[in-house]
């Protein structure tokens, strides 16, 4: 989350840690979706065990949040505002989604040297 | 990969299975990148243990491939054409990337009923 690493992937964290992979297709009624997504990211960043977040959307949206352990994810899943957003998502925003909760066993990263 | 499920996520597969999360930022020289990415997906789909693939790109590109087990991922990583593509990626296409290999422990999915 620092200005030095806006991408916020947990590349400096040594496995094991956890990833929540959320893959979704939006429905036609997305009123309020962007605002809620921003609010959820803001809240997630304040949760204990949050390590990072990345997202992109074309035909599908893929977001990956990284967490210290499974308990951190369980706590975030049960956050009251998050529960409301999840319900709203199923009621209006998503045509479909898949969620995968995974324990990262190995990681690697690459950064091009300048010049 | 069927026409009925073009999204190709392994939503019908029961955990545990594996996910390879690849998050990248492209460099300025992306000549040949799209062609190579398409070829790699074609090859991956033919590999034993391949379960599915999803990708999206905005500021960052996120691709997630799903696999039966860690051995399937290791075999794909060492595929000769894939090794060439990996080298080309580090030489030219990517400014940076992070790779997370993770064991999916739990999954869920949602599909909106029509009408």
PDB file of C-alpha atoms in Angstrom:
ATOM      1  CA  UNK A   1       0.000   0.000   0.000  1.00  0.00           C
ATOM      2  CA  UNK A   2       3.015   2.274   0.224  1.00  0.00           C
ATOM      3  CA  UNK A   3       3.679   4.819  -2.545  1.00  0.00           C
ATOM      4  CA  UNK A   4       6.770   2.794  -3.382  1.00  0.00           C
ATOM      5  CA  UNK A   5       4.665  -0.253  -4.137  1.00  0.00           C
ATOM      6  CA  UNK A   6       1.233   0.858  -5.348  1.00  0.00           C
ATOM      7  CA  UNK A   7       0.598  -2.566  -6.853  1.00  0.00           C
ATOM      8  CA  UNK A   8       0.318  -3.899  -3.326  1.00  0.00           C
ATOM      9  CA  UNK A   9       0.975  -7.496  -4.115  1.00  0.00           C
ATOM     10  CA  UNK A  10       2.574  -9.266  -1.167  1.00  0.00           C
ATOM     11  CA  UNK A  11       5.757  -9.991  -3.056  1.00  0.00           C
ATOM     12  CA  UNK A  12       7.806  -9.385   0.055  1.00  0.00           C
ATOM     13  CA  UNK A  13       5.835 -11.870   2.106  1.00  0.00           C
ATOM     14  CA  UNK A  14       7.187 -15.379   2.409  1.00  0.00           C
ATOM     15  CA  UNK A  15       4.739 -18.237   1.836  1.00  0.00           C
ATOM     16  CA  UNK A  16       2.594 -19.611   3.228  1.00  0.00           C
ATOM     17  CA  UNK A  17      -0.057 -16.912   3.011  1.00  0.00           C
ATOM     18  CA  UNK A  18      -3.562 -16.934   1.535  1.00  0.00           C
ATOM     19  CA  UNK A  19      -5.211 -15.650  -1.628  1.00  0.00           C
ATOM     20  CA  UNK A  20      -8.893 -15.062  -2.308  1.00  0.00           C
ATOM     21  CA  UNK A  21      -9.522 -15.246  -6.045  1.00  0.00           C
ATOM     22  CA  UNK A  22     -12.831 -13.671  -7.051  1.00  0.00           C
ATOM     23  CA  UNK A  23     -13.876 -13.964 -10.706  1.00  0.00           C
ATOM     24  CA  UNK A  24     -17.118 -12.275 -11.703  1.00  0.00           C
ATOM     25  CA  UNK A  25     -19.362 -11.169 -14.519  1.00  0.00           C
ATOM     26  CA  UNK A  26     -21.448  -8.082 -13.877  1.00  0.00           C
ATOM     27  CA  UNK A  27     -25.182  -7.921 -14.509  1.00  0.00           C
ATOM     28  CA  UNK A  28     -26.790  -4.970 -16.302  1.00  0.00           C
ATOM     29  CA  UNK A  29     -27.746  -3.144 -13.099  1.00  0.00           C
ATOM     30  CA  UNK A  30     -24.463  -1.989 -11.606  1.00  0.00           C
ATOM     31  CA  UNK A  31     -25.736   1.148  -9.894  1.00  0.00           C
ATOM     32  CA  UNK A  32     -23.738   1.564  -6.702  1.00  0.00           C
ATOM     33  CA  UNK A  33     -21.276  -1.188  -7.558  1.00  0.00           C
ATOM     34  CA  UNK A  34     -18.137   0.922  -8.040  1.00  0.00           C
ATOM     35  CA  UNK A  35     -18.752   2.861  -4.859  1.00  0.00           C
ATOM     36  CA  UNK A  36     -19.302  -0.339  -2.887  1.00  0.00           C
ATOM     37  CA  UNK A  37     -16.189  -1.974  -4.374  1.00  0.00           C
ATOM     38  CA  UNK A  38     -14.082   1.014  -3.340  1.00  0.00           C
ATOM     39  CA  UNK A  39     -15.565   0.980   0.140  1.00  0.00           C
ATOM     40  CA  UNK A  40     -14.933  -2.756   0.512  1.00  0.00           C
ATOM     41  CA  UNK A  41     -11.278  -2.319  -0.481  1.00  0.00           C
ATOM     42  CA  UNK A  42     -10.949   0.508   2.029  1.00  0.00           C
ATOM     43  CA  UNK A  43     -12.416  -1.706   4.761  1.00  0.00           C
ATOM     44  CA  UNK A  44     -10.361  -4.760   3.784  1.00  0.00           C
ATOM     45  CA  UNK A  45      -7.151  -2.748   4.044  1.00  0.00           C
ATOM     46  CA  UNK A  46      -8.017  -2.020   7.665  1.00  0.00           C
ATOM     47  CA  UNK A  47      -8.598  -5.682   8.537  1.00  0.00           C
ATOM     48  CA  UNK A  48      -5.981  -7.616  10.502  1.00  0.00           C
ATOM     49  CA  UNK A  49      -4.013  -9.929   8.236  1.00  0.00           C
ATOM     50  CA  UNK A  50      -4.653  -8.017   4.990  1.00  0.00           C
ATOM     51  CA  UNK A  51      -1.564  -8.207   2.754  1.00  0.00           C
ATOM     52  CA  UNK A  52      -2.545  -6.768  -0.614  1.00  0.00           C
ATOM     53  CA  UNK A  53      -5.047  -6.512  -3.442  1.00  0.00           C
ATOM     54  CA  UNK A  54      -5.007  -6.497  -7.248  1.00  0.00           C
ATOM     55  CA  UNK A  55      -7.858  -6.319  -9.736  1.00  0.00           C
ATOM     56  CA  UNK A  56      -8.606  -5.993 -13.435  1.00  0.00           C
ATOM     57  CA  UNK A  57     -11.784  -6.234 -15.490  1.00  0.00           C
ATOM     58  CA  UNK A  58     -12.429  -6.928 -19.156  1.00  0.00           C
ATOM     59  CA  UNK A  59     -15.056  -9.535 -20.075  1.00  0.00           C
ATOM     60  CA  UNK A  60     -14.616 -10.906 -16.594  1.00  0.00           C
ATOM     61  CA  UNK A  61     -13.416  -9.141 -13.505  1.00  0.00           C
ATOM     62  CA  UNK A  62     -10.686 -10.812 -11.494  1.00  0.00           C
ATOM     63  CA  UNK A  63      -9.721  -9.601  -8.067  1.00  0.00           C
ATOM     64  CA  UNK A  64      -7.179 -11.223  -5.815  1.00  0.00           C
ATOM     65  CA  UNK A  65      -6.800 -10.273  -2.190  1.00  0.00           C
ATOM     66  CA  UNK A  66      -3.950 -11.631  -0.106  1.00  0.00           C
ATOM     67  CA  UNK A  67      -4.168 -12.497   3.575  1.00  0.00           C
ATOM     68  CA  UNK A  68      -1.931 -13.684   6.351  1.00  0.00           C
ATOM     69  CA  UNK A  69      -4.023 -16.756   7.190  1.00  0.00           C
ATOM     70  CA  UNK A  70      -7.435 -18.389   6.813  1.00  0.00           C
ATOM     71  CA  UNK A  71      -8.708 -16.830  10.038  1.00  0.00           C
ATOM     72  CA  UNK A  72      -8.143 -13.323   8.624  1.00  0.00           C
ATOM     73  CA  UNK A  73     -10.266 -14.244   5.607  1.00  0.00           C
ATOM     74  CA  UNK A  74     -13.024 -15.672   7.814  1.00  0.00           C
ATOM     75  CA  UNK A  75     -13.089 -12.456   9.849  1.00  0.00           C
ATOM     76  CA  UNK A  76     -13.341 -10.327   6.718  1.00  0.00           C
ATOM     77  CA  UNK A  77     -16.077 -12.526   5.259  1.00  0.00           C
ATOM     78  CA  UNK A  78     -18.208 -11.913   8.364  1.00  0.00           C
ATOM     79  CA  UNK A  79     -17.657  -8.143   8.561  1.00  0.00           C
ATOM     80  CA  UNK A  80     -21.134  -6.597   8.764  1.00  0.00           C
ATOM     81  CA  UNK A  81     -20.709  -4.066   5.948  1.00  0.00           C
ATOM     82  CA  UNK A  82     -19.086  -6.747   3.825  1.00  0.00           C
ATOM     83  CA  UNK A  83     -22.005  -9.123   4.434  1.00  0.00           C
ATOM     84  CA  UNK A  84     -24.370  -6.386   3.205  1.00  0.00           C
ATOM     85  CA  UNK A  85     -22.261  -5.872   0.085  1.00  0.00           C
ATOM     86  CA  UNK A  86     -22.156  -9.617  -0.598  1.00  0.00           C
ATOM     87  CA  UNK A  87     -25.959  -9.772  -0.381  1.00  0.00           C
ATOM     88  CA  UNK A  88     -26.339  -6.763  -2.678  1.00  0.00           C
ATOM     89  CA  UNK A  89     -23.962  -8.405  -5.141  1.00  0.00           C
ATOM     90  CA  UNK A  90     -26.075 -11.529  -5.356  1.00  0.00           C
ATOM     91  CA  UNK A  91     -29.272  -9.491  -5.506  1.00  0.00           C
ATOM     92  CA  UNK A  92     -28.211  -7.061  -8.252  1.00  0.00           C
ATOM     93  CA  UNK A  93     -24.635  -6.683  -9.405  1.00  0.00           C
ATOM     94  CA  UNK A  94     -23.376 -10.109 -10.433  1.00  0.00           C
ATOM     95  CA  UNK A  95     -24.624 -12.444 -13.121  1.00  0.00           C
ATOM     96  CA  UNK A  96     -22.196 -14.999 -11.820  1.00  0.00           C
ATOM     97  CA  UNK A  97     -19.051 -15.371  -9.816  1.00  0.00           C
ATOM     98  CA  UNK A  98     -16.633 -17.958  -8.594  1.00  0.00           C
ATOM     99  CA  UNK A  99     -14.588 -17.686  -5.439  1.00  0.00           C
ATOM    100  CA  UNK A 100     -11.462 -19.690  -4.685  1.00  0.00           C
ATOM    101  CA  UNK A 101      -9.746 -19.547  -1.306  1.00  0.00           C
ATOM    102  CA  UNK A 102      -6.223 -20.798  -1.638  1.00  0.00           C
ATOM    103  CA  UNK A 103      -3.070 -21.251   0.417  1.00  0.00           C
ATOM    104  CA  UNK A 104      -0.065 -19.863  -1.438  1.00  0.00           C
ATOM    105  CA  UNK A 105       2.778 -22.354  -1.238  1.00  0.00           C
ATOM    106  CA  UNK A 106       5.298 -20.711  -3.544  1.00  0.00           C
ATOM    107  CA  UNK A 107       5.810 -17.293  -5.076  1.00  0.00           C
ATOM    108  CA  UNK A 108       8.180 -15.523  -7.422  1.00  0.00           C
ATOM    109  CA  UNK A 109       8.537 -12.038  -8.774  1.00  0.00           C
ATOM    110  CA  UNK A 110      10.366 -10.157 -11.498  1.00  0.00           C
ATOM    111  CA  UNK A 111      11.180  -6.497 -11.854  1.00  0.00           C
ATOM    112  CA  UNK A 112      12.908  -5.108 -14.915  1.00  0.00           C
ATOM    113  CA  UNK A 113      16.056  -3.144 -14.207  1.00  0.00           C
ATOM    114  CA  UNK A 114      15.756   0.423 -15.474  1.00  0.00           C
ATOM    115  CA  UNK A 115      17.647   1.345 -18.623  1.00  0.00           C
TER     116      UNK A 115
ATOM    117  CA  UNK B   1     -13.713 -24.930 -22.339  1.00  0.00           C
ATOM    118  CA  UNK B   2     -17.107 -26.067 -23.606  1.00  0.00           C
ATOM    119  CA  UNK B   3     -19.414 -23.576 -25.368  1.00  0.00           C
ATOM    120  CA  UNK B   4     -21.752 -23.926 -22.388  1.00  0.00           C
ATOM    121  CA  UNK B   5     -19.084 -22.674 -20.035  1.00  0.00           C
ATOM    122  CA  UNK B   6     -16.725 -20.364 -21.931  1.00  0.00           C
ATOM    123  CA  UNK B   7     -15.477 -18.899 -18.688  1.00  0.00           C
ATOM    124  CA  UNK B   8     -13.756 -22.202 -18.018  1.00  0.00           C
ATOM    125  CA  UNK B   9     -13.319 -21.760 -14.323  1.00  0.00           C
ATOM    126  CA  UNK B  10     -13.168 -25.075 -12.520  1.00  0.00           C
ATOM    127  CA  UNK B  11     -16.370 -24.419 -10.619  1.00  0.00           C
ATOM    128  CA  UNK B  12     -17.392 -28.056 -10.926  1.00  0.00           C
ATOM    129  CA  UNK B  13     -14.142 -29.327  -9.470  1.00  0.00           C
ATOM    130  CA  UNK B  14     -14.037 -30.116  -5.766  1.00  0.00           C
ATOM    131  CA  UNK B  15     -11.081 -28.778  -3.778  1.00  0.00           C
ATOM    132  CA  UNK B  16      -8.283 -29.373  -3.342  1.00  0.00           C
ATOM    133  CA  UNK B  17      -6.912 -28.212  -6.678  1.00  0.00           C
ATOM    134  CA  UNK B  18      -4.276 -25.634  -7.579  1.00  0.00           C
ATOM    135  CA  UNK B  19      -4.266 -22.084  -8.913  1.00  0.00           C
ATOM    136  CA  UNK B  20      -1.421 -20.174 -10.545  1.00  0.00           C
ATOM    137  CA  UNK B  21      -2.004 -16.451 -10.085  1.00  0.00           C
ATOM    138  CA  UNK B  22       0.063 -14.347 -12.492  1.00  0.00           C
ATOM    139  CA  UNK B  23      -0.081 -10.556 -12.077  1.00  0.00           C
ATOM    140  CA  UNK B  24       1.900  -8.503 -14.577  1.00  0.00           C
ATOM    141  CA  UNK B  25       2.606  -5.071 -15.957  1.00  0.00           C
ATOM    142  CA  UNK B  26       3.589  -4.917 -19.596  1.00  0.00           C
ATOM    143  CA  UNK B  27       6.635  -3.056 -20.858  1.00  0.00           C
ATOM    144  CA  UNK B  28       6.479  -0.778 -23.898  1.00  0.00           C
ATOM    145  CA  UNK B  29       7.739  -3.451 -26.332  1.00  0.00           C
ATOM    146  CA  UNK B  30       4.897  -5.955 -26.563  1.00  0.00           C
ATOM    147  CA  UNK B  31       5.490  -7.095 -30.144  1.00  0.00           C
ATOM    148  CA  UNK B  32       4.606 -10.762 -30.304  1.00  0.00           C
ATOM    149  CA  UNK B  33       3.092 -10.819 -26.832  1.00  0.00           C
ATOM    150  CA  UNK B  34      -0.553 -11.434 -27.748  1.00  0.00           C
ATOM    151  CA  UNK B  35       0.347 -14.187 -30.176  1.00  0.00           C
ATOM    152  CA  UNK B  36       2.549 -15.876 -27.601  1.00  0.00           C
ATOM    153  CA  UNK B  37      -0.114 -15.576 -24.889  1.00  0.00           C
ATOM    154  CA  UNK B  38      -2.669 -17.228 -27.148  1.00  0.00           C
ATOM    155  CA  UNK B  39      -0.235 -19.989 -28.038  1.00  0.00           C
ATOM    156  CA  UNK B  40       0.603 -20.608 -24.384  1.00  0.00           C
ATOM    157  CA  UNK B  41      -3.081 -20.921 -23.498  1.00  0.00           C
ATOM    158  CA  UNK B  42      -3.554 -23.352 -26.376  1.00  0.00           C
ATOM    159  CA  UNK B  43      -0.614 -25.440 -25.118  1.00  0.00           C
ATOM    160  CA  UNK B  44      -1.699 -25.264 -21.463  1.00  0.00           C
ATOM    161  CA  UNK B  45      -5.139 -26.581 -22.366  1.00  0.00           C
ATOM    162  CA  UNK B  46      -3.483 -29.675 -23.797  1.00  0.00           C
ATOM    163  CA  UNK B  47      -1.439 -30.342 -20.656  1.00  0.00           C
ATOM    164  CA  UNK B  48      -2.462 -33.098 -18.248  1.00  0.00           C
ATOM    165  CA  UNK B  49      -4.136 -31.679 -15.167  1.00  0.00           C
ATOM    166  CA  UNK B  50      -5.249 -28.384 -16.744  1.00  0.00           C
ATOM    167  CA  UNK B  51      -8.633 -27.347 -15.309  1.00  0.00           C
ATOM    168  CA  UNK B  52      -9.337 -23.837 -16.525  1.00  0.00           C
ATOM    169  CA  UNK B  53      -8.119 -20.305 -17.207  1.00  0.00           C
ATOM    170  CA  UNK B  54      -9.371 -16.762 -16.699  1.00  0.00           C
ATOM    171  CA  UNK B  55      -7.701 -13.439 -17.463  1.00  0.00           C
ATOM    172  CA  UNK B  56      -8.334  -9.706 -17.537  1.00  0.00           C
ATOM    173  CA  UNK B  57      -6.095  -6.698 -18.060  1.00  0.00           C
ATOM    174  CA  UNK B  58      -6.448  -3.039 -17.130  1.00  0.00           C
ATOM    175  CA  UNK B  59      -3.531  -1.317 -15.395  1.00  0.00           C
ATOM    176  CA  UNK B  60      -2.342  -4.745 -14.420  1.00  0.00           C
ATOM    177  CA  UNK B  61      -3.018  -8.041 -16.094  1.00  0.00           C
ATOM    178  CA  UNK B  62      -4.228 -10.876 -13.925  1.00  0.00           C
ATOM    179  CA  UNK B  63      -4.396 -14.409 -15.201  1.00  0.00           C
ATOM    180  CA  UNK B  64      -5.371 -17.418 -13.155  1.00  0.00           C
ATOM    181  CA  UNK B  65      -4.867 -20.945 -14.391  1.00  0.00           C
ATOM    182  CA  UNK B  66      -6.273 -23.886 -12.474  1.00  0.00           C
ATOM    183  CA  UNK B  67      -4.618 -27.285 -12.196  1.00  0.00           C
ATOM    184  CA  UNK B  68      -5.309 -30.687 -10.735  1.00  0.00           C
ATOM    185  CA  UNK B  69      -2.121 -30.788  -8.630  1.00  0.00           C
ATOM    186  CA  UNK B  70       1.337 -29.285  -8.126  1.00  0.00           C
ATOM    187  CA  UNK B  71       2.962 -31.843 -10.410  1.00  0.00           C
ATOM    188  CA  UNK B  72       0.808 -30.680 -13.333  1.00  0.00           C
ATOM    189  CA  UNK B  73       2.034 -27.128 -12.762  1.00  0.00           C
ATOM    190  CA  UNK B  74       5.658 -28.264 -12.578  1.00  0.00           C
ATOM    191  CA  UNK B  75       5.289 -30.123 -15.881  1.00  0.00           C
ATOM    192  CA  UNK B  76       3.774 -27.069 -17.567  1.00  0.00           C
ATOM    193  CA  UNK B  77       6.486 -24.787 -16.183  1.00  0.00           C
ATOM    194  CA  UNK B  78       9.149 -26.966 -17.831  1.00  0.00           C
ATOM    195  CA  UNK B  79       7.429 -27.306 -21.220  1.00  0.00           C
ATOM    196  CA  UNK B  80      10.042 -26.284 -23.796  1.00  0.00           C
ATOM    197  CA  UNK B  81       7.899 -23.742 -25.676  1.00  0.00           C
ATOM    198  CA  UNK B  82       6.710 -22.330 -22.377  1.00  0.00           C
ATOM    199  CA  UNK B  83      10.292 -21.937 -21.150  1.00  0.00           C
ATOM    200  CA  UNK B  84      11.047 -19.939 -24.307  1.00  0.00           C
ATOM    201  CA  UNK B  85       8.016 -17.726 -23.716  1.00  0.00           C
ATOM    202  CA  UNK B  86       8.984 -17.168 -20.082  1.00  0.00           C
ATOM    203  CA  UNK B  87      12.462 -16.062 -21.169  1.00  0.00           C
ATOM    204  CA  UNK B  88      11.044 -13.740 -23.819  1.00  0.00           C
ATOM    205  CA  UNK B  89       8.695 -12.266 -21.227  1.00  0.00           C
ATOM    206  CA  UNK B  90      11.578 -11.375 -18.931  1.00  0.00           C
ATOM    207  CA  UNK B  91      13.654 -10.107 -21.835  1.00  0.00           C
ATOM    208  CA  UNK B  92      11.018  -7.866 -23.424  1.00  0.00           C
ATOM    209  CA  UNK B  93       7.350  -8.013 -22.492  1.00  0.00           C
ATOM    210  CA  UNK B  94       7.087  -7.520 -18.753  1.00  0.00           C
ATOM    211  CA  UNK B  95       8.120  -4.593 -16.604  1.00  0.00           C
ATOM    212  CA  UNK B  96       7.273  -6.673 -13.603  1.00  0.00           C
ATOM    213  CA  UNK B  97       5.266  -9.640 -12.517  1.00  0.00           C
ATOM    214  CA  UNK B  98       4.395 -11.651  -9.473  1.00  0.00           C
ATOM    215  CA  UNK B  99       3.519 -15.318  -9.486  1.00  0.00           C
ATOM    216  CA  UNK B 100       1.675 -17.115  -6.702  1.00  0.00           C
ATOM    217  CA  UNK B 101       1.184 -20.878  -6.725  1.00  0.00           C
ATOM    218  CA  UNK B 102      -1.617 -21.805  -4.395  1.00  0.00           C
ATOM    219  CA  UNK B 103      -3.591 -24.805  -3.239  1.00  0.00           C
ATOM    220  CA  UNK B 104      -7.315 -24.099  -3.352  1.00  0.00           C
ATOM    221  CA  UNK B 105      -8.913 -25.282  -0.133  1.00  0.00           C
ATOM    222  CA  UNK B 106     -12.441 -23.957  -0.565  1.00  0.00           C
ATOM    223  CA  UNK B 107     -14.546 -22.630  -3.413  1.00  0.00           C
ATOM    224  CA  UNK B 108     -18.000 -21.232  -4.016  1.00  0.00           C
ATOM    225  CA  UNK B 109     -19.934 -20.025  -7.013  1.00  0.00           C
ATOM    226  CA  UNK B 110     -23.059 -18.079  -7.841  1.00  0.00           C
ATOM    227  CA  UNK B 111     -25.155 -17.973 -10.972  1.00  0.00           C
ATOM    228  CA  UNK B 112     -28.120 -15.673 -11.343  1.00  0.00           C
ATOM    229  CA  UNK B 113     -31.359 -17.400 -12.295  1.00  0.00           C
ATOM    230  CA  UNK B 114     -32.718 -16.051 -15.577  1.00  0.00           C
ATOM    231  CA  UNK B 115     -35.745 -13.785 -15.461  1.00  0.00           C
TER     232      UNK B 115
END
